[in-house]
XYZ file of C-alpha atoms in Angstrom:
673
model
C 94.051 77.517 116.359
C 97.653 78.396 115.616
C 96.714 82.266 115.075
C 95.064 82.362 118.204
C 98.671 81.253 119.837
C 100.257 84.077 117.563
C 98.241 86.655 118.474
C 98.087 86.020 122.612
C 101.790 85.649 122.436
C 102.214 89.035 120.906
C 99.745 90.392 123.250
C 102.084 89.350 126.116
C 104.843 90.998 124.695
C 103.411 93.567 123.775
C 102.531 93.650 127.847
C 105.784 92.988 128.985
C 107.341 96.000 126.971
C 104.828 98.509 127.914
C 104.970 97.595 131.637
C 108.848 97.922 131.558
C 108.316 101.313 129.714
C 105.867 102.308 132.584
C 108.155 101.290 134.917
C 110.441 103.951 133.661
C 107.877 106.532 133.445
C 107.732 106.357 129.651
C 104.000 106.808 129.434
C 103.879 107.354 125.571
C 105.606 104.618 124.508
C 104.111 102.355 126.982
C 100.461 103.267 126.033
C 101.458 102.367 122.393
C 102.143 98.897 123.585
C 98.916 98.528 125.559
C 96.869 99.638 122.427
C 98.771 96.930 120.616
C 98.029 94.264 123.453
C 94.376 95.508 123.938
C 93.970 94.715 119.942
C 95.132 91.368 119.878
C 93.545 90.157 122.959
C 90.577 88.082 122.021
C 87.113 90.137 122.866
C 86.328 86.577 124.993
C 88.843 87.071 127.340
C 87.453 89.977 129.341
C 89.603 89.906 132.374
C 92.982 90.258 130.166
C 91.398 92.815 127.836
C 90.432 94.813 131.412
C 93.708 94.983 132.788
C 95.410 95.839 129.366
C 92.453 99.036 129.154
C 93.040 100.031 132.815
C 96.990 99.958 132.162
C 96.057 101.782 128.777
C 93.799 104.306 130.776
C 96.359 105.239 133.517
C 99.097 106.043 130.434
C 96.574 108.928 128.555
C 95.951 109.968 131.937
C 99.500 110.751 132.636
C 100.355 112.101 129.101
C 96.818 114.191 129.358
C 95.127 112.517 126.336
C 91.960 112.753 128.550
C 89.252 111.304 126.179
C 91.247 108.471 125.460
C 91.765 107.978 128.974
C 88.208 108.276 129.847
C 87.108 105.282 126.951
C 89.967 103.249 128.481
C 88.527 103.638 131.949
C 85.002 102.951 131.054
C 86.452 99.945 129.157
C 88.567 98.768 132.157
C 84.773 99.500 134.163
C 82.566 97.552 131.720
C 85.286 94.268 131.698
C 84.815 94.734 135.651
C 88.402 94.994 135.768
C 88.963 98.107 138.158
C 90.785 98.862 141.451
C 89.874 101.637 144.312
C 91.504 104.526 142.097
C 89.673 103.743 139.081
C 86.724 105.549 139.612
C 88.525 108.640 141.441
C 91.038 108.868 138.053
C 87.979 108.536 135.758
C 86.050 111.110 137.878
C 89.012 113.337 137.575
C 89.406 113.002 133.533
C 85.570 113.868 133.039
C 86.279 116.879 135.009
C 88.960 117.632 132.840
C 86.427 117.093 129.965
C 83.542 119.557 131.575
C 81.172 116.802 132.289
C 80.598 117.915 135.569
C 77.108 115.610 136.054
C 78.956 112.616 135.437
C 81.957 113.621 136.979
C 79.676 113.855 140.434
C 78.179 110.722 139.726
C 81.627 108.740 140.181
C 83.295 111.063 142.797
C 79.967 110.120 144.568
C 80.684 106.018 143.920
C 83.998 106.504 145.113
C 83.036 108.255 148.681
C 79.983 105.541 148.754
C 82.850 102.265 147.937
C 86.053 103.252 150.231
C 86.591 100.712 153.140
C 86.304 102.930 156.012
C 89.824 102.537 157.001
C 92.814 104.472 158.636
C 94.871 103.318 155.366
C 96.521 106.484 153.980
C 95.018 105.704 150.463
C 91.599 105.461 151.865
C 92.446 108.754 153.481
C 93.524 110.603 150.569
C 91.356 109.560 148.244
C 88.193 110.156 150.484
C 89.441 113.831 150.696
C 90.182 113.854 146.979
C 86.879 112.524 146.115
C 84.770 115.025 148.493
C 86.656 118.044 147.117
C 85.919 116.867 144.078
C 82.497 116.549 144.455
C 81.851 119.748 145.639
C 83.912 120.897 142.654
C 81.751 119.220 140.138
C 78.594 120.523 141.823
C 80.085 124.757 141.761
C 82.107 124.793 138.398
C 79.104 125.002 136.157
C 78.449 128.289 138.416
C 81.729 129.608 138.193
C 81.604 129.292 134.741
C 78.523 131.244 134.232
C 79.480 134.205 136.797
C 82.782 134.148 135.371
C 85.262 137.377 136.565
C 86.857 140.284 135.331
C 89.617 138.444 133.809
C 90.325 138.544 130.147
C 92.124 135.623 128.226
C 93.833 135.444 125.061
C 95.320 132.625 123.511
C 98.942 134.083 121.816
C 98.847 132.490 118.816
C 102.446 133.738 117.804
C 103.653 132.117 120.364
C 102.435 128.441 119.257
C 103.693 125.518 117.816
C 102.097 121.741 116.855
C 103.444 120.969 120.128
C 103.281 121.832 123.678
C 104.270 125.470 124.902
C 103.928 126.008 128.649
C 105.484 127.961 131.526
C 106.316 131.154 130.377
C 108.368 133.719 132.008
C 109.034 137.553 131.759
C 112.119 139.033 131.992
C 114.112 141.775 130.796
C 114.673 145.062 132.388
C 111.600 146.189 131.168
C 109.908 142.556 130.574
C 110.800 142.609 126.742
C 112.042 138.819 126.841
C 109.540 136.153 127.340
C 111.482 132.927 128.290
C 109.124 129.668 127.703
C 109.568 125.975 127.504
C 108.485 124.034 124.148
C 108.633 120.467 122.451
C 108.340 122.075 118.799
C 110.607 120.589 116.553
C 113.172 123.354 116.495
C 114.167 121.807 120.051
C 117.585 120.621 120.053
C 118.434 116.850 119.822
C 116.331 113.728 117.518
C 115.215 111.768 119.628
C 111.361 111.409 120.594
C 110.798 111.295 123.782
C 109.018 107.653 125.440
C 107.211 109.959 127.647
C 105.012 112.404 125.769
C 105.888 110.763 122.051
C 107.581 114.596 120.950
C 110.980 115.699 121.315
C 112.341 116.321 124.698
C 111.531 120.070 125.753
C 113.825 123.284 125.195
C 113.893 127.070 126.491
C 112.725 129.370 123.860
C 112.739 132.980 123.979
C 110.979 135.662 122.626
C 112.107 139.610 122.225
C 110.169 142.675 122.047
C 111.657 144.976 119.136
C 112.038 148.747 119.560
C 108.008 149.293 118.901
C 107.608 146.809 121.605
C 105.963 144.521 119.198
C 107.188 140.615 120.318
C 108.719 138.673 117.817
C 108.665 134.814 116.788
C 110.443 133.061 119.465
C 114.042 131.039 118.948
C 115.130 128.224 120.870
C 118.211 129.829 123.029
C 121.180 129.368 121.089
C 123.796 128.199 124.259
C 124.612 125.348 126.061
C 122.291 125.976 128.524
C 119.545 123.592 125.935
C 120.769 120.043 125.989
C 119.559 116.985 124.418
C 117.577 116.489 127.765
C 114.203 117.720 128.587
C 114.590 121.807 129.724
C 112.062 123.634 130.900
C 109.905 125.897 133.712
C 112.388 128.252 134.295
C 112.587 131.508 136.874
C 115.222 134.027 137.617
C 116.781 136.018 140.371
C 115.394 139.501 140.931
C 119.060 140.568 139.315
C 118.164 138.832 136.610
C 121.802 136.924 136.029
C 120.961 133.734 137.518
C 118.265 131.184 135.732
C 116.483 128.317 137.658
C 115.118 125.694 135.751
C 114.077 122.174 135.262
C 116.222 119.025 133.801
C 115.099 115.734 133.394
C 117.824 113.142 132.160
C 117.489 109.932 129.928
C 118.642 107.057 131.237
C 117.529 103.809 129.526
C 117.617 101.362 132.719
C 116.066 103.747 135.153
C 113.004 106.320 135.804
C 114.078 109.781 134.900
C 114.104 112.018 137.937
C 113.376 116.481 137.487
C 116.453 118.117 138.879
C 116.376 121.901 139.583
C 119.507 123.245 137.748
C 120.757 126.481 137.334
C 122.445 128.821 134.633
C 124.182 132.073 134.802
C 124.515 134.853 132.134
C 127.466 136.072 131.093
C 126.527 139.357 128.736
C 124.004 138.101 126.647
C 125.064 134.193 126.787
C 123.379 132.021 129.251
C 125.903 129.000 130.439
C 125.805 125.414 130.685
C 123.519 124.300 133.685
C 124.697 123.146 136.512
C 123.155 120.676 139.263
C 121.202 122.451 142.350
C 121.515 119.548 145.163
C 118.642 120.568 146.946
C 118.916 116.951 149.063
C 120.939 113.870 148.862
C 117.500 112.225 148.074
C 118.048 110.779 144.561
C 115.194 109.193 144.190
C 112.464 112.054 144.475
C 111.390 114.763 141.434
C 112.703 118.220 141.958
C 110.907 120.568 139.820
C 109.290 123.937 138.504
C 111.620 126.407 140.626
C 110.524 129.993 141.764
C 112.712 132.710 143.665
C 110.679 134.851 145.894
C 110.643 138.647 145.133
C 113.204 139.348 147.973
C 115.646 136.823 146.762
C 115.693 134.873 150.155
C 113.596 132.076 149.110
C 113.451 128.807 146.396
C 109.831 127.136 146.301
C 109.843 123.824 143.949
C 107.893 121.239 143.591
C 108.748 117.700 144.817
C 106.941 114.210 145.421
C 109.900 113.467 148.088
C 109.073 111.674 151.438
C 107.160 113.982 153.993
C 104.967 115.656 151.636
C 100.870 116.130 152.024
C 99.885 113.827 148.761
C 101.392 113.263 145.253
C 103.636 116.454 144.953
C 104.068 119.246 147.160
C 105.049 122.956 147.316
C 108.590 123.301 149.381
C 110.856 125.907 149.556
C 114.728 126.386 151.006
C 116.524 129.421 152.019
C 118.562 131.140 149.516
C 121.954 132.757 151.714
C 125.291 133.947 150.734
C 126.476 130.794 152.107
C 124.818 128.491 149.756
C 121.285 126.882 150.490
C 119.587 126.871 153.827
C 116.869 123.696 155.354
C 114.137 122.297 153.366
C 110.604 122.950 154.498
C 107.231 122.111 153.633
C 104.779 125.059 153.323
C 102.219 122.714 154.447
C 98.158 122.898 154.051
C 96.325 124.674 153.228
C 98.717 124.830 150.243
C 99.367 121.800 149.983
C 96.753 118.432 149.628
C 96.455 115.014 149.313
C 96.775 115.836 145.181
C 99.160 117.490 143.184
C 100.876 121.353 143.803
C 102.803 122.120 141.270
C 103.697 125.224 139.126
C 104.473 127.776 141.944
C 105.058 131.250 140.839
C 105.495 134.906 142.203
C 103.607 138.354 141.492
C 106.371 140.642 141.959
C 103.983 142.388 144.809
C 104.598 138.905 146.800
C 101.734 137.115 146.401
C 102.366 133.242 145.506
C 100.631 131.273 142.901
C 100.165 127.590 142.308
C 98.129 125.171 140.144
C 96.426 122.169 142.280
C 93.811 119.098 141.604
C 93.770 118.821 145.093
C 91.491 122.221 145.459
C 88.434 122.754 144.794
C 88.635 123.766 140.779
C 86.929 123.360 137.228
C 88.721 120.402 135.990
C 92.698 119.536 135.684
C 94.878 121.477 137.342
C 93.579 125.294 138.365
C 95.303 128.414 139.425
C 95.192 129.601 142.808
C 97.346 132.238 145.245
C 97.888 133.355 148.485
C 98.219 136.829 149.657
C 101.959 138.223 150.169
C 100.956 138.862 153.848
C 99.157 135.794 154.372
C 102.362 133.492 153.160
C 103.946 133.140 156.765
C 100.579 132.476 158.267
C 100.462 129.776 156.491
C 104.110 128.208 156.807
C 104.340 129.132 160.182
C 101.880 126.314 160.502
C 103.551 124.309 157.862
C 102.889 121.128 160.369
C 99.543 121.627 161.051
C 96.740 119.105 159.252
C 94.535 120.685 156.561
C 91.596 120.704 158.939
C 93.021 123.192 161.687
C 93.718 125.806 159.017
C 91.541 128.709 157.428
C 91.597 126.863 153.856
C 89.936 130.289 152.605
C 93.601 131.226 152.941
C 93.873 129.881 149.648
C 92.135 132.591 146.610
C 90.642 131.147 143.410
C 90.697 133.952 140.360
C 87.569 131.886 138.593
C 86.731 131.405 134.987
C 88.063 132.075 132.531
C 91.356 132.149 133.764
C 90.728 128.523 135.190
C 89.172 126.140 132.809
C 87.974 122.595 132.667
C 91.568 121.923 131.615
C 95.264 121.868 133.077
C 96.020 125.618 133.640
C 99.133 126.620 134.927
C 102.551 128.819 135.110
C 101.661 132.335 135.305
C 103.925 135.466 134.735
C 103.092 138.839 135.213
C 104.008 142.129 133.310
C 105.225 144.173 136.258
C 102.565 145.256 139.427
C 99.538 145.118 137.229
C 97.527 141.875 137.381
C 98.565 141.103 133.673
C 101.175 138.618 132.036
C 101.082 135.212 130.377
C 100.242 131.792 131.454
C 99.695 128.323 129.981
C 96.329 126.104 129.166
C 95.701 123.092 127.543
C 92.106 123.665 127.436
C 90.142 123.174 123.869
C 93.027 121.156 122.769
C 92.186 117.762 122.024
C 95.959 116.412 122.238
C 96.138 117.607 125.580
C 99.103 119.898 124.481
C 99.839 123.552 126.377
C 99.270 126.622 124.877
C 100.494 130.368 126.032
C 97.579 132.631 126.803
C 97.470 136.348 128.160
C 95.276 137.412 130.298
C 94.466 140.936 132.521
C 92.753 141.717 135.402
C 91.764 145.380 135.553
C 92.291 145.900 139.693
C 93.191 149.337 140.370
C 96.926 148.990 141.271
C 99.440 151.607 142.809
C 103.072 151.365 142.355
C 105.780 153.819 142.690
C 108.767 153.694 140.157
C 112.162 154.873 141.416
C 115.312 155.385 139.854
C 118.465 155.364 141.991
C 121.913 156.877 139.869
C 124.955 158.958 140.592
C 124.509 162.258 140.547
C 126.126 163.882 137.479
C 126.434 159.834 136.458
C 124.891 156.682 135.509
C 122.374 154.248 137.338
C 123.620 152.388 140.619
C 122.486 148.777 140.112
C 124.149 148.364 143.477
C 122.352 150.546 145.804
C 119.397 149.854 148.527
C 116.405 151.371 149.282
C 114.163 151.575 152.303
C 110.648 151.980 152.372
C 108.542 153.042 155.551
C 104.590 153.884 155.845
C 103.033 154.930 158.751
C 100.562 151.601 158.492
C 103.600 149.916 159.757
C 105.512 148.933 156.385
C 109.498 148.436 156.578
C 110.577 147.213 153.743
C 114.452 146.369 152.207
C 113.768 146.866 147.940
C 116.743 146.088 145.772
C 117.013 148.044 142.642
C 117.747 145.992 139.033
C 120.465 146.543 136.562
C 119.364 149.873 135.301
C 118.608 150.882 138.888
C 115.327 150.989 138.787
C 112.649 149.925 141.384
C 108.879 148.922 141.286
C 106.932 148.516 144.476
C 103.221 148.390 144.927
C 101.690 151.072 147.352
C 98.677 151.085 149.453
C 96.043 154.384 149.300
C 95.998 156.526 152.759
C 99.494 155.805 153.471
C 102.535 158.295 154.213
C 105.617 156.748 152.883
C 109.607 157.948 153.311
C 112.171 155.986 150.813
C 115.894 155.960 151.439
C 118.097 155.740 148.912
C 121.508 154.125 149.886
C 124.507 152.715 148.331
C 128.458 152.182 149.490
C 130.415 155.228 148.240
C 127.587 157.863 148.112
C 125.285 160.136 150.214
C 121.711 159.051 151.225
C 119.342 160.223 149.506
C 114.951 160.808 150.894
C 111.965 161.403 149.107
C 108.588 161.423 150.698
C 104.955 160.208 149.128
C 101.322 160.805 150.081
C 99.696 157.825 148.294
C 96.121 159.475 147.989
C 92.780 156.993 146.793
C 92.630 156.559 142.921
C 89.626 155.560 140.668
C 91.992 153.552 138.408
C 95.975 152.166 138.579
C 98.692 154.460 138.624
C 102.014 155.023 138.864
C 104.613 157.778 140.911
C 107.998 158.212 139.543
C 110.587 159.327 142.078
C 114.182 160.379 141.148
C 117.544 159.147 143.962
C 120.670 161.394 142.604
C 123.221 159.762 144.664
C 126.554 162.510 145.187
C 129.895 160.870 145.674
C 131.414 160.718 148.600
C 134.784 160.658 146.861
C 134.174 162.770 143.746
C 133.390 166.407 143.244
C 129.674 167.069 143.059
C 127.975 169.784 140.804
C 125.353 172.193 142.323
C 123.892 172.726 139.332
C 122.036 176.359 138.676
C 123.737 178.448 141.005
C 123.580 181.807 139.632
C 125.307 185.070 140.812
C 125.048 188.571 139.532
C 127.401 189.491 136.897
C 130.913 190.026 138.269
C 130.133 189.861 141.927
C 129.056 187.322 144.585
C 125.652 188.141 144.975
C 123.169 185.032 144.631
C 120.304 185.583 142.236
C 116.903 184.466 143.196
C 116.856 181.580 140.691
C 119.773 179.772 142.768
C 117.513 179.286 146.118
C 116.155 176.067 144.350
C 119.005 174.118 144.152
C 120.272 175.819 147.203
C 117.600 174.324 149.234
C 118.164 170.789 147.953
C 121.773 171.301 149.124
C 120.108 172.137 152.671
C 118.086 169.086 152.296
C 120.706 166.818 151.334
C 122.754 167.931 154.195
C 119.826 167.107 156.485
C 120.060 163.807 154.917
C 123.140 162.954 155.859
C 123.955 164.955 159.234
C 127.440 163.289 159.926
C 128.762 164.621 156.950
C 130.841 167.801 156.499
C 131.945 169.148 153.045
C 134.166 171.754 151.100
C 131.736 174.334 148.997
C 134.114 175.216 146.371
C 133.686 178.209 143.609
C 135.062 177.911 140.198
C 136.196 180.500 137.274
C 136.697 180.134 134.019
C 140.209 181.506 132.404
C 139.492 184.693 131.457
C 140.789 187.587 133.887
C 143.971 187.419 136.332
C 144.303 184.541 138.551
C 144.520 186.790 141.695
C 140.909 188.448 140.746
C 139.456 185.163 139.727
C 140.373 183.373 143.322
C 139.229 186.602 145.579
C 135.918 186.639 143.424
C 135.385 182.776 143.489
C 136.026 183.117 147.498
C 133.771 185.204 148.116
C 130.998 183.376 145.940
C 131.919 180.591 147.969
C 131.249 182.021 150.975
C 127.914 183.451 149.881
C 126.627 179.999 149.378
C 127.907 178.866 152.821
C 126.107 181.788 154.511
C 122.871 180.795 152.809
C 123.435 177.626 154.246
C 124.025 178.591 158.017
C 121.323 181.018 157.629
C 118.655 177.793 156.574
C 120.038 175.800 159.887
C 123.048 173.807 158.622
C 126.361 174.088 160.801
C 128.557 176.599 160.239
C 131.767 173.851 161.408
C 130.169 171.588 158.868
C 130.977 173.792 155.695
C 134.088 174.779 154.498
C 134.057 177.606 151.821
C 136.965 177.754 149.271
C 137.433 179.660 145.692
C 139.699 178.244 143.380
C 139.196 180.664 140.757
C 140.794 178.857 137.870
C 143.588 176.815 138.938
C 141.146 173.520 138.871
C 139.759 173.354 135.461
C 137.091 170.896 135.112
C 137.875 167.578 134.199
C 135.406 165.658 132.211
C 133.137 162.344 132.996
C 132.114 159.737 130.742
C 128.120 161.111 131.665
C 129.463 164.774 130.084
C 130.533 163.330 126.728
C 127.069 162.361 125.995
C 125.981 166.035 126.443
C 128.931 167.169 124.528
C 130.344 164.360 122.301
C 133.158 166.807 121.275
C 134.945 165.837 124.558
C 136.845 163.211 125.776
C 136.435 161.296 129.523
C 139.116 162.375 131.264
C 139.812 165.953 128.738
C 141.101 168.597 131.503
C 139.338 171.869 130.363
C 142.805 173.958 130.766
C 143.249 177.379 128.907
C 145.667 175.418 126.124
C 142.815 172.380 125.522
C 140.199 175.401 125.397
C 141.998 177.384 122.740
C 142.375 174.581 120.491
C 138.474 174.308 120.184
C 136.138 176.227 117.656
C 134.632 179.282 119.114
C 131.148 177.443 119.938
C 133.073 175.107 121.680
C 135.354 177.285 123.821
C 132.086 179.058 125.442
C 130.511 175.816 126.261
C 133.730 174.581 128.023
C 134.296 177.940 129.732
C 130.677 177.661 130.974
C 131.163 174.293 132.491
C 134.427 175.913 134.023
C 132.136 178.372 135.452
C 130.275 176.397 138.273
C 130.372 175.339 141.839
C 130.659 172.224 143.419
C 131.127 170.431 147.069
C 133.386 167.440 147.939
C 132.699 165.278 151.126
C 135.101 165.795 153.789
C 134.222 163.508 156.425
C 131.530 160.941 157.141
C 131.687 160.913 161.347
C 131.000 164.485 161.895
C 129.355 164.589 165.498
C 129.676 160.887 165.923
C 132.373 161.303 168.475
C 133.179 163.631 171.554
C 134.994 166.492 170.227
C 137.362 165.736 173.269
């Protein structure tokens, strides 16, 4: 009798402890207490065992212990201690276990047993059960049909804990950031939520041969003793958005969105991004749209459609705009999580509220459909065409949780995370590839005779109605998807430089193809070398091989019709100053004559022959080709004669040049009067 009393007291204490942990969201610690209470509750106390089994099941469900959750739910049902959600949650766990027929049975039981009232719980549960039933009936066929995707588990990134939410970064996608609870994470404590260490952000780098290296924890103040993970980056790669969950012994942990800035190669300590003043809701899984205008994220704040929804907020130079729920059909009564963008603007996300194969499945909305959806953000699910939501099928999706996509450029390839086939519910990183035909254009914007221009912008206009403004990366490049059968015009612009235009006709192809365009921008403030201008020896006659360079100059002046230039010719120091100046003047005039003969107005051109009066000043880019020169060197006769014979001739060739400088940028803008 005494033993039974002690056992009963121990069970009650364990239940109370479990309830406290559960209220704080520490489901792993709560499950440990409930399991202890269950084992200490005599078998004849069926009601008590049933209640504890149900509490245990809820904990296991939340920490992805699907097998244990199924067993615990079945015990709760056996002891007749169920509520209106028990069968629904059991059916969802059976889906994650691939037990589709049994799941369908329980979904049907939910539909049959729900009260016919208008309570929000009944409406949401009914919708989820009906969606789940259709999914359970279709999932075997989806798996049988398969898709063009190939999927591979990437063991290099594996640990004995959870590894998830990969995100590619770097100019050449040569960095892979991801979240991990492995033992190398910072801090010494173990999470009461998961039973593992708090998550940190890790990174893997590609070596010179393009091979991924073993991941390492980010060695900066970015990671803390709290949970950090699920990161993304601004289009310029200089700002990281991430999720952080702080520990508190007295209150539940709510996820918040943080930002970190990159200085050189180091990431700063994260600071909170205040999305709203609501401190009782979670804000997680940030994703920045490719144009940098919107921050998408997940939240359970009031005003949603049930569970966690996907929301968005505008990013402006003056701070954050207003918060919007992206609405139906993206959001459902279930959970919508982990939004991310393909570089072409398609929005990917994971959900357990749409018809799927079990757990979280990956879905996407094509970029041109996003505006159509968000414009109807307040509409109900039934009023919108749910076919706007695309399901990529098996094997990208599975019976487990599939989420956290990241794309390697514009091709349909990259990485994602999944806990498929893992008995403990740990997530792992997988690669994916879909050999769809993708046509892209890659452009490079740089200063003529100089370096890349990361502050440049490119305007893309197509005869299909395309009208886009493209930002460039830190290396001056941009990549954009293009469509077959369309004629495009690209205009490269940058403050302090002349515009440059390129045209592209895109023909249909049978395999993916990338077109490469160059945008050398001429400076408005510095002399611009006109390369490959040749004259007959000791004469001002232009040689035939000069026409290609001169035709480019005609085009440049046509693209910049408000510019006037000084066209100058220069000689080396050999010969008399007067002779060189006369020869240079005649050569400059020869170039001007060519330009006017090809349609350039003569009052936009000023020919000047400097002879040897203005020796070339060396710019940094030139030192890469001629290492014996330093930036700022002036190639005077005195300087050249200090060099060896070969170097002297190279400098004389540099001095023999034709250049132009911009005089005005307002030609034709105002009346001559």
